[in-house]
XYZ file of C-alpha atoms in Angstrom:
786
model
C -60.815 45.812 -84.487
C -60.838 46.151 -80.694
C -57.062 46.507 -80.489
C -57.399 49.649 -82.592
C -59.544 51.218 -79.966
C -57.403 50.293 -76.867
C -53.906 51.500 -76.143
C -53.030 48.811 -73.567
C -54.605 46.255 -71.292
C -53.669 46.133 -67.677
C -54.916 43.311 -65.479
C -55.562 44.424 -61.938
C -56.760 42.310 -59.059
C -58.205 44.111 -56.090
C -58.288 42.280 -52.846
C -61.652 43.842 -51.898
C -63.485 42.726 -55.074
C -65.105 39.363 -55.438
C -64.181 39.134 -59.127
C -61.308 40.298 -61.361
C -61.350 43.893 -62.627
C -59.983 44.930 -66.010
C -58.954 48.538 -66.694
C -59.182 49.654 -70.301
C -58.011 52.910 -71.792
C -59.756 53.903 -75.005
C -58.273 56.084 -77.647
C -60.593 58.881 -76.624
C -58.932 58.971 -73.237
C -61.854 57.618 -71.204
C -61.175 54.792 -68.764
C -63.735 52.172 -68.154
C -64.006 49.663 -65.361
C -65.414 46.319 -66.340
C -66.667 43.618 -64.028
C -66.716 40.335 -65.810
C -68.816 37.427 -64.794
C -68.681 34.011 -66.262
C -72.059 32.654 -67.397
C -71.374 29.399 -68.981
C -68.791 29.898 -71.652
C -69.537 33.570 -72.191
C -67.756 36.542 -70.600
C -70.196 39.259 -69.519
C -68.647 42.740 -68.904
C -70.256 45.517 -66.865
C -69.013 49.076 -67.234
C -68.648 51.406 -64.213
C -66.978 54.795 -64.142
C -64.390 55.733 -61.446
C -62.081 58.657 -60.564
C -58.609 56.974 -60.423
C -58.195 53.712 -62.228
C -54.804 52.387 -61.046
C -53.507 50.584 -58.076
C -50.273 48.811 -59.167
C -47.931 48.607 -62.118
C -45.436 45.933 -63.187
C -41.894 46.540 -64.428
C -39.320 44.116 -65.688
C -35.897 44.068 -63.924
C -32.551 44.331 -65.598
C -33.888 46.499 -68.461
C -31.212 46.825 -71.106
C -32.871 49.353 -73.513
C -31.385 52.785 -74.363
C -34.543 54.763 -73.517
C -36.381 55.095 -70.297
C -38.534 52.119 -69.552
C -42.207 52.968 -69.853
C -44.163 51.949 -66.771
C -47.704 53.160 -67.512
C -50.003 56.136 -67.822
C -51.750 57.975 -65.011
C -55.039 59.619 -65.995
C -57.823 61.192 -63.986
C -61.387 61.441 -65.218
C -61.309 65.029 -63.911
C -58.835 65.826 -66.624
C -60.913 67.430 -69.429
C -57.985 67.382 -71.783
C -57.748 71.149 -71.980
C -54.235 71.220 -70.500
C -55.282 72.572 -67.101
C -54.498 69.310 -65.249
C -51.026 68.783 -63.827
C -49.847 65.383 -62.454
C -47.507 65.194 -59.420
C -45.600 62.029 -58.236
C -44.233 61.403 -54.742
C -43.006 58.440 -52.726
C -40.129 55.892 -53.078
C -37.866 56.770 -55.980
C -40.038 59.664 -57.139
C -37.952 62.103 -59.154
C -34.886 59.772 -59.180
C -35.914 56.330 -60.245
C -39.375 57.254 -61.519
C -40.481 60.301 -63.509
C -43.970 61.399 -64.526
C -45.016 63.666 -67.371
C -47.004 66.510 -65.744
C -49.193 66.992 -68.753
C -49.834 63.482 -70.023
C -49.305 61.439 -66.799
C -46.913 59.003 -68.479
C -44.702 57.195 -65.931
C -41.144 56.045 -66.803
C -38.275 54.307 -64.969
C -34.993 56.114 -65.418
C -32.651 53.413 -63.926
C -31.954 49.745 -64.335
C -33.657 47.971 -61.450
C -32.771 44.727 -59.661
C -35.575 42.836 -58.018
C -33.154 41.102 -55.692
C -32.227 44.503 -54.259
C -35.799 45.870 -54.046
C -38.862 44.024 -55.240
C -41.451 46.890 -55.142
C -41.837 50.664 -54.772
C -44.760 52.517 -53.162
C -45.683 55.864 -54.814
C -48.429 58.488 -54.478
C -50.029 60.313 -57.485
C -52.278 63.426 -57.461
C -53.793 65.706 -60.160
C -53.818 69.517 -59.657
C -55.427 72.456 -61.531
C -52.587 74.447 -63.072
C -54.525 77.678 -62.808
C -55.878 77.471 -59.312
C -53.255 75.077 -57.927
C -56.004 73.175 -56.235
C -56.051 69.353 -56.344
C -58.586 67.992 -58.650
C -59.033 64.980 -56.390
C -57.282 63.354 -53.371
C -53.895 61.672 -53.803
C -53.966 57.973 -54.485
C -51.256 55.433 -53.593
C -50.106 52.770 -55.990
C -47.332 50.134 -56.146
C -44.794 49.437 -58.843
C -43.674 45.808 -58.694
C -40.465 44.553 -60.346
C -40.960 41.514 -62.489
C -38.291 38.824 -61.861
C -36.065 37.309 -64.498
C -33.790 34.256 -64.011
C -30.545 36.029 -63.342
C -29.329 34.195 -60.141
C -27.956 30.645 -59.957
C -28.741 28.412 -56.977
C -26.268 28.485 -54.101
C -25.813 25.805 -51.409
C -25.536 26.792 -47.759
C -22.198 24.906 -47.499
C -19.510 24.360 -50.038
C -18.683 20.947 -48.504
C -20.974 18.801 -46.388
C -19.808 16.062 -44.045
C -22.029 13.147 -43.180
C -21.730 9.710 -41.668
C -23.950 6.663 -41.871
C -23.570 3.195 -40.336
C -22.238 0.541 -42.592
C -24.540 -2.229 -43.765
C -27.468 0.224 -43.734
C -30.601 -0.553 -45.683
C -31.505 1.121 -48.978
C -33.200 4.463 -48.402
C -31.424 5.152 -45.111
C -31.180 8.881 -44.534
C -27.655 10.257 -44.937
C -27.936 14.058 -45.022
C -30.113 16.869 -46.358
C -28.460 19.521 -48.522
C -30.099 22.900 -49.037
C -29.663 25.426 -51.861
C -31.283 28.826 -52.275
C -32.065 31.007 -55.329
C -32.261 34.763 -55.048
C -34.871 34.949 -57.826
C -38.584 35.374 -57.119
C -40.145 32.093 -56.200
C -43.674 33.461 -56.699
C -43.154 34.442 -60.318
C -42.317 31.870 -62.891
C -39.800 29.011 -62.392
C -36.727 31.143 -61.819
C -36.422 29.979 -58.208
C -37.842 26.489 -58.547
C -34.916 24.138 -57.835
C -34.384 20.512 -58.683
C -31.590 18.391 -57.044
C -29.674 15.695 -58.829
C -26.570 13.600 -58.144
C -23.577 14.022 -60.425
C -21.100 11.758 -58.587
C -21.667 8.992 -56.023
C -23.822 6.546 -57.894
C -24.785 3.764 -57.460
C -24.115 4.079 -53.725
C -26.242 7.147 -52.998
C -29.310 8.966 -54.337
C -30.870 12.386 -53.760
C -34.500 13.408 -53.684
C -35.043 16.035 -56.479
C -37.299 18.356 -54.533
C -35.969 18.091 -50.946
C -32.240 17.499 -51.435
C -32.234 14.537 -49.032
C -29.362 12.121 -49.714
C -30.101 8.438 -49.056
C -28.403 5.048 -49.319
C -28.951 3.539 -52.745
C -26.951 0.299 -52.346
C -27.303 -2.344 -49.639
C -24.515 -4.107 -47.672
C -22.013 -1.306 -47.932
C -19.077 -2.670 -45.864
C -16.809 -0.250 -44.030
C -14.056 -2.840 -43.942
C -14.080 -2.769 -47.795
C -14.483 0.981 -48.319
C -14.851 3.588 -45.651
C -15.224 7.012 -47.343
C -17.216 8.320 -50.330
C -17.421 11.674 -52.136
C -20.834 12.642 -53.533
C -21.436 15.662 -55.845
C -24.964 17.149 -55.669
C -26.344 19.655 -58.214
C -29.201 22.133 -57.703
C -30.764 23.591 -60.927
C -33.483 26.273 -61.229
C -36.177 26.631 -63.873
C -37.445 23.298 -62.519
C -34.442 21.597 -64.041
C -35.350 22.639 -67.587
C -32.857 23.380 -70.266
C -31.334 26.817 -69.863
C -31.701 26.924 -66.099
C -28.865 27.980 -63.858
C -27.228 25.433 -61.479
C -24.857 25.114 -58.511
C -23.021 22.132 -56.966
C -21.738 21.007 -53.590
C -19.571 18.181 -52.268
C -20.779 15.710 -49.626
C -18.103 13.590 -47.872
C -19.819 10.500 -46.545
C -18.070 8.238 -44.023
C -19.338 4.794 -43.158
C -19.290 4.319 -39.397
C -18.451 0.967 -37.898
C -20.945 -1.561 -36.660
C -20.115 -4.864 -35.043
C -20.497 -6.965 -38.164
C -17.066 -8.663 -38.082
C -16.532 -11.487 -35.545
C -13.073 -11.936 -33.952
C -10.879 -14.619 -35.466
C -7.607 -16.214 -34.302
C -4.826 -16.282 -36.850
C -3.780 -19.799 -35.779
C -5.671 -22.755 -34.418
C -3.019 -23.443 -31.741
C -0.309 -21.507 -29.909
C 2.791 -22.767 -28.072
C 4.251 -20.950 -25.047
C 6.823 -21.883 -22.399
C 7.905 -20.714 -18.952
C 9.994 -21.897 -16.012
C 8.280 -23.870 -13.288
C 9.561 -21.306 -10.793
C 7.443 -18.542 -12.353
C 5.525 -16.682 -9.669
C 1.746 -16.617 -9.515
C 0.452 -13.763 -11.661
C 3.550 -13.629 -13.878
C 3.076 -13.452 -17.656
C 3.641 -16.551 -19.758
C 2.874 -15.016 -23.175
C 0.330 -13.155 -25.318
C -2.076 -14.186 -28.056
C -4.337 -11.961 -30.178
C -7.415 -12.421 -32.340
C -8.129 -10.192 -35.336
C -11.305 -8.104 -35.618
C -11.969 -5.883 -38.636
C -14.162 -3.544 -36.604
C -12.885 -0.583 -34.671
C -13.556 1.181 -31.402
C -15.776 -0.575 -28.929
C -16.949 -2.941 -31.684
C -13.429 -4.349 -31.793
C -13.188 -4.852 -28.021
C -12.685 -8.505 -27.164
C -12.684 -10.692 -24.087
C -10.622 -13.828 -23.633
C -11.369 -16.726 -21.312
C -10.309 -20.312 -20.766
C -13.172 -22.732 -21.384
C -11.483 -26.115 -21.147
C -8.187 -27.969 -20.791
C -6.104 -29.874 -18.243
C -4.197 -26.667 -17.429
C -7.304 -24.685 -16.508
C -6.389 -24.957 -12.820
C -2.852 -23.653 -13.363
C -3.296 -21.035 -16.075
C -5.497 -18.011 -16.565
C -5.926 -15.431 -19.315
C -6.745 -11.765 -18.932
C -7.558 -9.168 -21.591
C -5.260 -6.220 -22.212
C -7.792 -3.468 -22.878
C -5.185 -1.312 -24.608
C -3.855 -3.816 -27.131
C -6.854 -6.214 -27.106
C -4.456 -9.085 -26.517
C -5.000 -12.127 -24.342
C -2.319 -12.284 -21.658
C -1.651 -15.792 -20.374
C -0.626 -15.721 -16.682
C 0.211 -18.226 -13.953
C -2.772 -19.048 -11.758
C -1.141 -21.814 -9.729
C 2.522 -22.795 -9.426
C 3.654 -25.131 -12.197
C 5.500 -28.336 -11.349
C 7.868 -29.731 -13.913
C 8.234 -33.007 -12.022
C 4.505 -33.772 -12.038
C 3.449 -32.255 -15.392
C 5.485 -30.775 -18.189
C 2.846 -29.563 -20.711
C -0.324 -27.703 -19.738
C -3.061 -27.397 -22.382
C -6.012 -24.995 -22.334
C -8.733 -24.004 -24.786
C -9.119 -20.225 -25.117
C -12.298 -18.545 -26.359
C -12.507 -14.952 -27.606
C -15.762 -12.993 -27.962
C -16.794 -9.427 -28.692
C -17.650 -7.393 -25.647
C -20.363 -5.351 -27.405
C -22.503 -7.405 -29.755
C -25.286 -6.110 -32.005
C -28.233 -8.509 -32.209
C -29.195 -7.146 -35.623
C -26.047 -8.722 -37.071
C -26.323 -12.052 -35.290
C -26.885 -13.739 -38.646
C -23.274 -12.881 -39.545
C -21.974 -14.766 -36.475
C -21.095 -16.577 -34.401
C -19.112 -13.700 -32.893
C -16.543 -15.910 -31.131
C -13.565 -18.093 -31.925
C -11.446 -20.657 -30.090
C -7.800 -21.738 -30.146
C -5.639 -24.270 -28.286
C -2.769 -22.911 -26.144
C -0.032 -25.258 -24.908
C 2.335 -24.094 -22.168
C 5.539 -26.058 -21.583
C 7.068 -25.947 -18.077
C 10.867 -25.764 -17.990
C 12.765 -27.384 -15.126
C 14.669 -25.406 -12.467
C 16.380 -26.433 -9.250
C 13.854 -25.405 -6.653
C 14.406 -24.766 -2.949
C 12.682 -26.900 -0.324
C 8.961 -26.473 0.161
C 7.360 -26.286 3.599
C 4.109 -28.023 4.404
C 2.652 -24.707 5.623
C 3.297 -21.072 4.796
C 3.457 -20.344 8.542
C 3.615 -22.391 11.719
C 1.965 -21.452 15.008
C 2.699 -23.429 18.179
C 1.606 -23.017 21.775
C 3.594 -23.980 24.854
C 3.107 -23.465 28.584
C 5.671 -21.270 30.229
C 6.454 -23.980 32.811
C 7.302 -26.567 30.147
C 10.569 -28.312 31.083
C 13.661 -28.036 28.967
C 14.034 -30.545 26.164
C 10.291 -30.899 25.541
C 9.228 -30.636 21.888
C 7.099 -27.651 20.910
C 6.239 -28.742 17.376
C 7.654 -30.166 14.173
C 8.511 -28.432 10.898
C 8.177 -30.398 7.676
C 9.740 -29.575 4.285
C 10.757 -31.546 1.195
C 12.666 -31.165 -2.059
C 10.139 -30.624 -4.865
C 12.631 -31.642 -7.558
C 12.791 -35.124 -9.002
C 16.097 -35.721 -7.206
C 14.406 -35.508 -3.767
C 17.533 -34.532 -1.892
C 17.348 -34.847 1.919
C 16.559 -31.677 3.874
C 18.347 -30.200 6.863
C 16.791 -27.668 9.243
C 18.222 -24.782 11.223
C 16.957 -21.808 13.209
C 17.985 -18.374 12.047
C 20.008 -17.235 15.050
C 19.176 -13.607 14.341
C 15.548 -14.393 15.167
C 16.447 -16.325 18.346
C 19.264 -14.311 19.968
C 18.636 -15.813 23.431
C 18.933 -19.377 22.091
C 15.638 -20.437 23.638
C 14.885 -23.102 21.061
C 16.647 -25.855 19.182
C 15.571 -27.671 16.038
C 16.641 -31.136 15.076
C 18.451 -30.758 11.729
C 17.044 -34.055 10.464
C 13.422 -34.344 11.583
C 12.621 -30.625 12.163
C 11.472 -31.072 15.778
C 11.686 -27.830 17.805
C 12.566 -28.258 21.484
C 13.063 -25.877 24.403
C 16.617 -25.078 25.484
C 15.922 -22.602 28.291
C 13.091 -21.915 30.658
C 10.351 -19.719 29.247
C 8.699 -16.817 30.975
C 5.480 -15.445 29.575
C 5.868 -12.310 31.666
C 9.076 -11.550 29.768
C 7.786 -12.370 26.278
C 4.380 -13.683 25.255
C 5.317 -14.460 21.651
C 8.512 -15.745 20.111
C 8.859 -15.168 16.399
C 11.617 -17.267 14.919
C 12.508 -18.261 11.377
C 13.341 -21.813 10.391
C 15.614 -22.449 7.418
C 15.387 -25.564 5.284
C 18.110 -26.344 2.754
C 19.136 -29.212 0.565
C 22.061 -31.190 1.933
C 23.610 -31.559 -1.536
C 22.991 -27.914 -2.434
C 22.883 -25.664 0.657
C 22.313 -22.603 -1.514
C 18.783 -23.841 -2.218
C 17.254 -22.569 0.993
C 13.752 -21.711 2.094
C 12.524 -19.824 5.102
C 9.293 -20.122 7.057
C 8.091 -18.044 10.028
C 7.341 -19.932 13.229
C 5.239 -18.203 15.871
C 5.405 -19.695 19.364
C 2.845 -18.474 21.858
C 3.819 -18.843 25.488
C 0.730 -19.725 27.528
C 0.360 -18.299 30.981
C 0.774 -20.360 34.120
C -0.005 -18.960 37.534
C 3.594 -18.823 38.695
C 3.781 -15.274 40.034
C 2.374 -14.091 43.297
C 0.597 -10.757 43.528
C 2.380 -7.918 45.275
C 1.901 -4.300 46.151
C 1.527 -2.043 43.136
C 4.047 0.294 44.798
C 5.912 0.822 48.058
C 3.243 1.965 50.482
C 4.221 4.234 53.374
C 1.685 6.142 55.382
C 1.254 7.617 58.860
C -1.131 7.424 61.729
C -1.926 10.308 64.025
C -1.246 10.001 67.713
C -4.770 11.114 68.440
C -6.390 8.659 66.012
C -9.523 6.849 67.123
C -10.069 3.154 66.942
C -11.578 2.014 63.668
C -10.442 5.068 61.717
C -9.448 4.468 58.093
C -6.191 5.636 56.586
C -7.424 7.816 53.784
C -4.035 8.769 52.397
C -3.560 5.507 50.499
C -5.642 2.833 48.934
C -3.712 -0.401 48.915
C -3.810 -2.258 45.609
C -1.868 -5.126 44.082
C -0.553 -6.199 40.723
C 0.138 -9.623 39.237
C 2.229 -10.218 36.150
C 0.159 -13.323 35.341
C -2.788 -13.029 33.014
C -5.685 -15.276 34.058
C -8.549 -15.870 31.688
C -11.205 -14.513 34.039
C -9.189 -11.566 35.296
C -7.434 -10.901 38.568
C -9.105 -11.411 41.917
C -6.920 -10.558 44.927
C -7.555 -11.280 48.601
C -5.903 -9.087 51.250
C -5.302 -10.460 54.776
C -2.880 -9.913 57.632
C -0.209 -12.507 58.183
C -1.156 -12.648 61.877
C -3.440 -10.989 64.363
C -2.240 -7.440 64.894
C -3.344 -5.561 68.017
C -2.868 -2.186 66.401
C -4.254 -2.449 62.891
C -6.661 -4.471 60.828
C -7.343 -4.732 57.083
C -10.630 -4.447 55.209
C -10.836 -6.075 51.749
C -12.880 -3.904 49.383
C -13.337 -6.918 47.055
C -12.267 -4.824 44.073
C -8.568 -5.706 44.274
C -8.028 -2.914 46.825
C -8.041 -2.819 50.619
C -8.175 -0.311 53.458
C -6.198 -0.241 56.716
C -8.031 0.553 59.954
C -6.788 1.117 63.466
C -7.821 -1.281 66.215
C -7.020 1.055 69.063
C -6.239 4.664 69.880
C -3.515 6.309 71.826
C -0.482 5.865 69.609
C 2.685 7.497 70.930
C 5.621 8.082 68.645
C 8.007 8.243 71.597
C 7.137 4.676 72.455
C 6.948 3.398 68.887
C 7.550 5.675 65.924
C 7.210 3.124 63.105
C 4.975 0.076 62.643
C 5.566 -2.535 59.991
C 2.371 -4.242 58.961
C 2.799 -7.467 56.910
C -0.045 -7.891 54.418
C -0.659 -11.220 52.667
C -1.925 -10.906 49.090
C -3.323 -14.020 47.398
C -4.719 -14.588 43.928
C -7.625 -16.816 42.941
C -6.004 -18.762 40.122
C -4.694 -22.310 40.276
C -2.341 -23.007 41.910
C -2.941 -20.174 44.348
C 0.027 -17.852 44.668
C 0.522 -15.481 47.575
C 3.129 -13.099 48.868
C 3.655 -10.944 51.898
C 4.289 -7.246 51.478
C 5.068 -4.842 54.267
C 3.213 -1.601 54.818
C 5.190 1.046 56.729
C 3.099 3.105 59.132
C 4.679 6.012 60.991
C 3.289 7.671 64.045
C 3.024 11.436 63.609
C 1.707 14.415 65.454
C -1.432 15.795 63.830
C -3.778 18.664 64.395
C -7.457 18.371 65.139
C -8.355 17.961 61.479
C -5.892 15.090 60.951
C -3.198 17.025 59.121
C 0.328 15.907 59.990
C 2.474 18.327 61.958
C 5.654 16.417 62.646
C 6.964 12.857 62.656
C 10.177 11.086 63.435
C 13.370 11.932 61.606
C 12.657 9.385 58.938
C 9.161 10.745 58.480
C 10.513 14.248 58.131
C 12.959 13.051 55.541
C 10.113 11.257 53.849
C 8.102 14.435 53.701
C 11.141 16.188 52.241
C 11.176 13.691 49.448
C 13.555 10.903 50.745
C 11.949 7.625 51.696
C 13.468 4.996 53.979
C 14.219 2.820 50.998
C 16.101 5.662 49.359
C 18.200 6.251 52.501
C 19.021 2.565 52.762
C 20.040 2.475 49.133
C 22.371 5.470 49.621
C 24.047 3.901 52.670
C 24.452 0.593 50.879
C 26.153 2.304 47.943
C 28.597 4.054 50.309
C 29.432 0.748 52.014
C 30.075 -0.978 48.695
C 32.419 1.817 47.629
C 34.420 1.479 50.868
C 34.744 -2.270 50.419
C 36.006 -1.794 46.875
C 38.655 0.679 48.040
C 39.902 -1.691 50.820
C 40.017 -4.661 48.456
C 41.907 -2.661 45.845
C 44.487 -1.580 48.450
C 45.014 -5.149 49.673
C 45.510 -6.454 46.160
C 47.970 -3.715 45.370
C 49.923 -4.432 48.563
C 50.053 -8.170 47.942
C 51.192 -7.599 44.370
C 54.391 -6.036 45.741
C 55.491 -9.347 47.451
C 58.035 -11.111 45.233
C 59.001 -14.787 45.644
C 62.499 -15.416 47.012
C 62.867 -18.995 45.862
C 65.199 -18.901 42.920
C 67.404 -21.864 43.680
C 66.693 -25.169 42.056
C 68.022 -26.908 45.141
C 64.864 -26.152 47.106
C 63.451 -29.527 47.987
C 59.914 -28.237 47.446
C 60.737 -27.626 43.799
C 62.424 -31.030 43.404
C 59.893 -33.640 44.324
C 60.862 -37.141 43.225
C 58.142 -39.744 42.937
C 58.969 -43.413 42.691
C 56.954 -46.544 43.169
C 58.690 -48.047 46.170
C 56.797 -48.772 49.330
C 58.667 -48.406 52.582
C 58.480 -50.652 55.539
C 56.370 -48.431 57.771
C 57.091 -47.588 61.381
C 58.763 -50.980 61.999
C 61.340 -50.238 59.313
C 63.892 -48.764 61.678
C 66.726 -49.769 59.434
C 65.527 -47.712 56.490
C 65.182 -44.352 58.217
C 67.281 -42.796 60.918
C 64.911 -41.160 63.386
C 67.747 -39.558 65.183
C 67.439 -36.421 63.181
C 63.970 -35.830 64.522
C 65.111 -36.523 68.032
C 68.001 -34.008 67.810
C 66.670 -30.861 66.026
C 69.772 -28.917 66.990
C 71.342 -30.115 63.747
C 69.058 -27.711 61.865
C 70.769 -24.535 60.796
C 69.911 -21.893 63.302
C 69.877 -19.034 60.800
C 67.998 -20.721 57.972
C 64.828 -18.774 57.035
C 61.986 -19.339 54.532
C 62.714 -18.058 51.058
C 59.299 -18.248 49.441
C 58.132 -14.839 50.775
C 59.758 -11.658 52.000
C 59.575 -11.744 55.763
C 57.934 -8.731 57.275
C 59.519 -9.459 60.701
C 62.305 -11.697 61.897
C 61.494 -14.255 64.504
C 64.321 -15.413 66.769
C 65.172 -19.044 66.390
C 63.792 -21.059 69.272
C 65.658 -24.254 69.930
C 63.329 -26.876 71.164
C 64.233 -28.699 74.332
C 65.891 -32.071 73.877
C 63.703 -35.081 74.423
C 64.599 -38.316 76.056
C 65.092 -41.354 74.025
C 61.771 -42.702 72.940
C 61.401 -45.777 70.853
C 57.741 -45.107 70.076
C 57.233 -42.838 67.037
C 53.685 -42.015 68.115
C 54.930 -40.559 71.365
C 57.541 -38.573 69.490
C 54.950 -37.042 67.119
C 52.580 -36.148 69.939
C 55.377 -34.449 71.824
C 56.439 -32.380 68.861
C 52.848 -31.319 68.137
C 52.352 -30.133 71.676
C 55.616 -28.261 71.553
C 54.715 -26.408 68.368
C 51.199 -25.604 69.540
C 52.516 -24.004 72.723
C 55.513 -22.272 71.126
C 54.713 -18.478 70.889
C 57.623 -17.884 68.492
C 56.527 -20.245 65.795
C 55.409 -18.248 62.709
C 51.977 -19.079 61.221
C 53.347 -20.897 58.193
C 50.790 -22.738 56.153
C 52.807 -25.956 56.186
C 51.399 -29.417 56.633
C 53.426 -32.374 57.820
C 51.753 -35.738 57.624
C 52.991 -38.714 59.579
C 51.362 -42.008 58.762
C 51.380 -44.415 61.676
C 50.156 -47.931 61.284
C 50.939 -49.217 64.712
C 53.239 -51.975 66.042
C 53.752 -55.486 64.744
C 53.696 -55.136 61.001
C 53.780 -58.635 59.527
C 55.344 -57.311 56.311
C 58.407 -56.180 58.196
C 60.624 -53.744 56.296
C 59.815 -53.279 52.589
C 62.260 -50.458 52.037
C 64.975 -50.913 49.472
C 67.262 -48.689 51.496
C 69.588 -50.186 53.954
C 69.171 -48.852 57.456
C 72.339 -47.641 59.170
C 73.130 -45.496 62.129
C 75.664 -43.421 60.236
C 75.246 -41.949 56.798
C 78.580 -43.250 55.632
C 77.376 -46.840 55.746
C 74.847 -46.378 52.967
C 75.587 -47.811 49.541
C 73.590 -46.439 46.569
C 75.454 -47.870 43.580
C 72.795 -50.499 43.035
C 70.308 -47.746 42.108
C 71.949 -47.318 38.715
C 71.021 -50.930 37.885
C 67.308 -50.464 38.532
C 66.497 -48.884 35.231
C 65.485 -45.442 33.901
C 62.693 -45.164 36.473
C 65.289 -44.717 39.269
C 67.802 -42.676 37.276
C 66.912 -39.406 39.017
C 67.127 -40.997 42.442
C 70.448 -42.624 41.595
C 71.892 -39.310 40.396
C 70.870 -37.655 43.640
C 72.309 -40.235 46.084
C 75.305 -41.514 44.137
C 76.409 -37.941 43.358
C 75.977 -37.003 46.989
C 78.127 -39.849 48.228
C 80.787 -39.045 45.691
C 80.911 -35.449 46.860
C 81.222 -36.484 50.500
C 84.024 -38.895 49.755
C 85.989 -36.254 47.965
């Protein structure tokens, strides 16, 4: 048989040959090289002889035998078999891992090899002559390859994978790709050929056996039902056959949210309430719709779509809580409407068109807001009033009218008042009933252009319910002020000035406190023709002063006062006359002042004429105050001397009894006036302390005169010519009606020549009106009789 003639068969494929080469070793030690060609079904071999007949050997890994593992036999055709050939091995692992028999060329592996540590070894072999030591042929390189065995299980790159996939994904949607590796040789056998399978996670997921791609295996997976899944994937080598090694990994799959759940209200209607006094923008209440989605898919937007309260209410979305906040859009009024109804719609902010078939993604609910009654303060017809009035408007004229009312159902009457803190000068008055504002004092726009007052309106039955409104009154300008100099102008003229020369030290200008619409336009003129100076209007509200002559002399006239008339152009035209002071000074050739009068020198030192006049006036006022104070202090020291109640000036009796006039000679004895010597000579006035004593001057006796008028005239002349009569402020009135009174005597007193003939007892019978008079005369008569 052929196997008896061949020791072993080694297949060898050379990359440079066009067909496989088979090396055979016969029992006689000769190696033959056969090229085989296929001709039909027959194998044709061609023999060719070569020097070295090896290029690579194969060796199984993980050898477990007790002896060295035989690799192969190295044999040269130069070896004649007489024992003179010696084989030498060099290269990777030579002498340690691999050993060669020098005589026979047998190659053995001395260690247990692992292909995963090193898959091949490169060695060099050469045959030498033992006797000569010369190589029989050149060294040849060959490779020893380690055959793989299935000794490594597959390992995944991660122990746990994390993946996410949108909910409601279609079947076959990619989830994740897992990857496992096998350290075995993938080019030899099936030791590294892996197959993936799913151990846990069905029927929701599947895995592709060859690629390890995990996909969705069940449609309509809803995150709101189940959010997380755990999938166990297995990788098995040997192409998944029985006996292969395997490894597993865990894949945590999370379903991400998509907007597949529309918002829904929990109730079809909601009831809220608030006071009618709630401010605009204040919160009435909150409502919320439910949405099973999360994140931006759960974001909602609320709006009012219908209802009779749409004008009064509004709803905004709280982005944090996704609640609808109902707020006041317009003030509620309990008296006009008590329940406000609106229809609220909620929608998703971010909608996915691919899930529109699950919609509609909106919902509606009815919200009813009940207004609760409160006692409200008065309401003004405007939030602010603005009136205009001319500054020359007379007092008592109405500026405008304020209107307010009680918004409650009671409709209490309103009373008005001006907040006195806003009108400290009391310029205006408001009628407490009709709210008409009138002027109390004259207005002056130049003092204040605007008056900002506050008007208070309160209920008469409940004054605590009070409202306030600002009232702005603009005072319009009237041309009621004349223009005047902008300042006190004082200048000088040189004695050697020429006619027509301009005063360059000052430019005369004017000011006007009025404010015309077209601006100020002043006209400067002289009040009368002046032989010394003239004025030139610059037509820009300024003027220049020019001289009409030369030869001024300060010794003749040191100061000139030039009256200038300034007029405005508004209606009615207002004008005033201001005086320009011009001093005559001595100047040098260039016009610089050398010296002036005393006033001019003081002016140059910094004191103007006005300042000097003011100082003198202050001194004069101080002197007058001192004199007045001294006089008052001196007069305060005079004490009244009248302390007696008997003074006739302190005991004036008034009674309604008309005398008989001058013809009543029986009622009054005129003899006392005719004989003044009966007056006490030493009797002095006691109402003041006399500063000097005047000697008593006895008037000269007069002849008997029946005419009272002649008597009065005589006494007046005597007192007027008497140098000793003190200047008493006394007034004596004598009424004279003339002769021939037809009424005769109307006096109730009996006329008598002597005082003893008078009888006054009848006075006590006249009643209480004459009691004082009776006490005086009856008591006097009694005292005389005693």
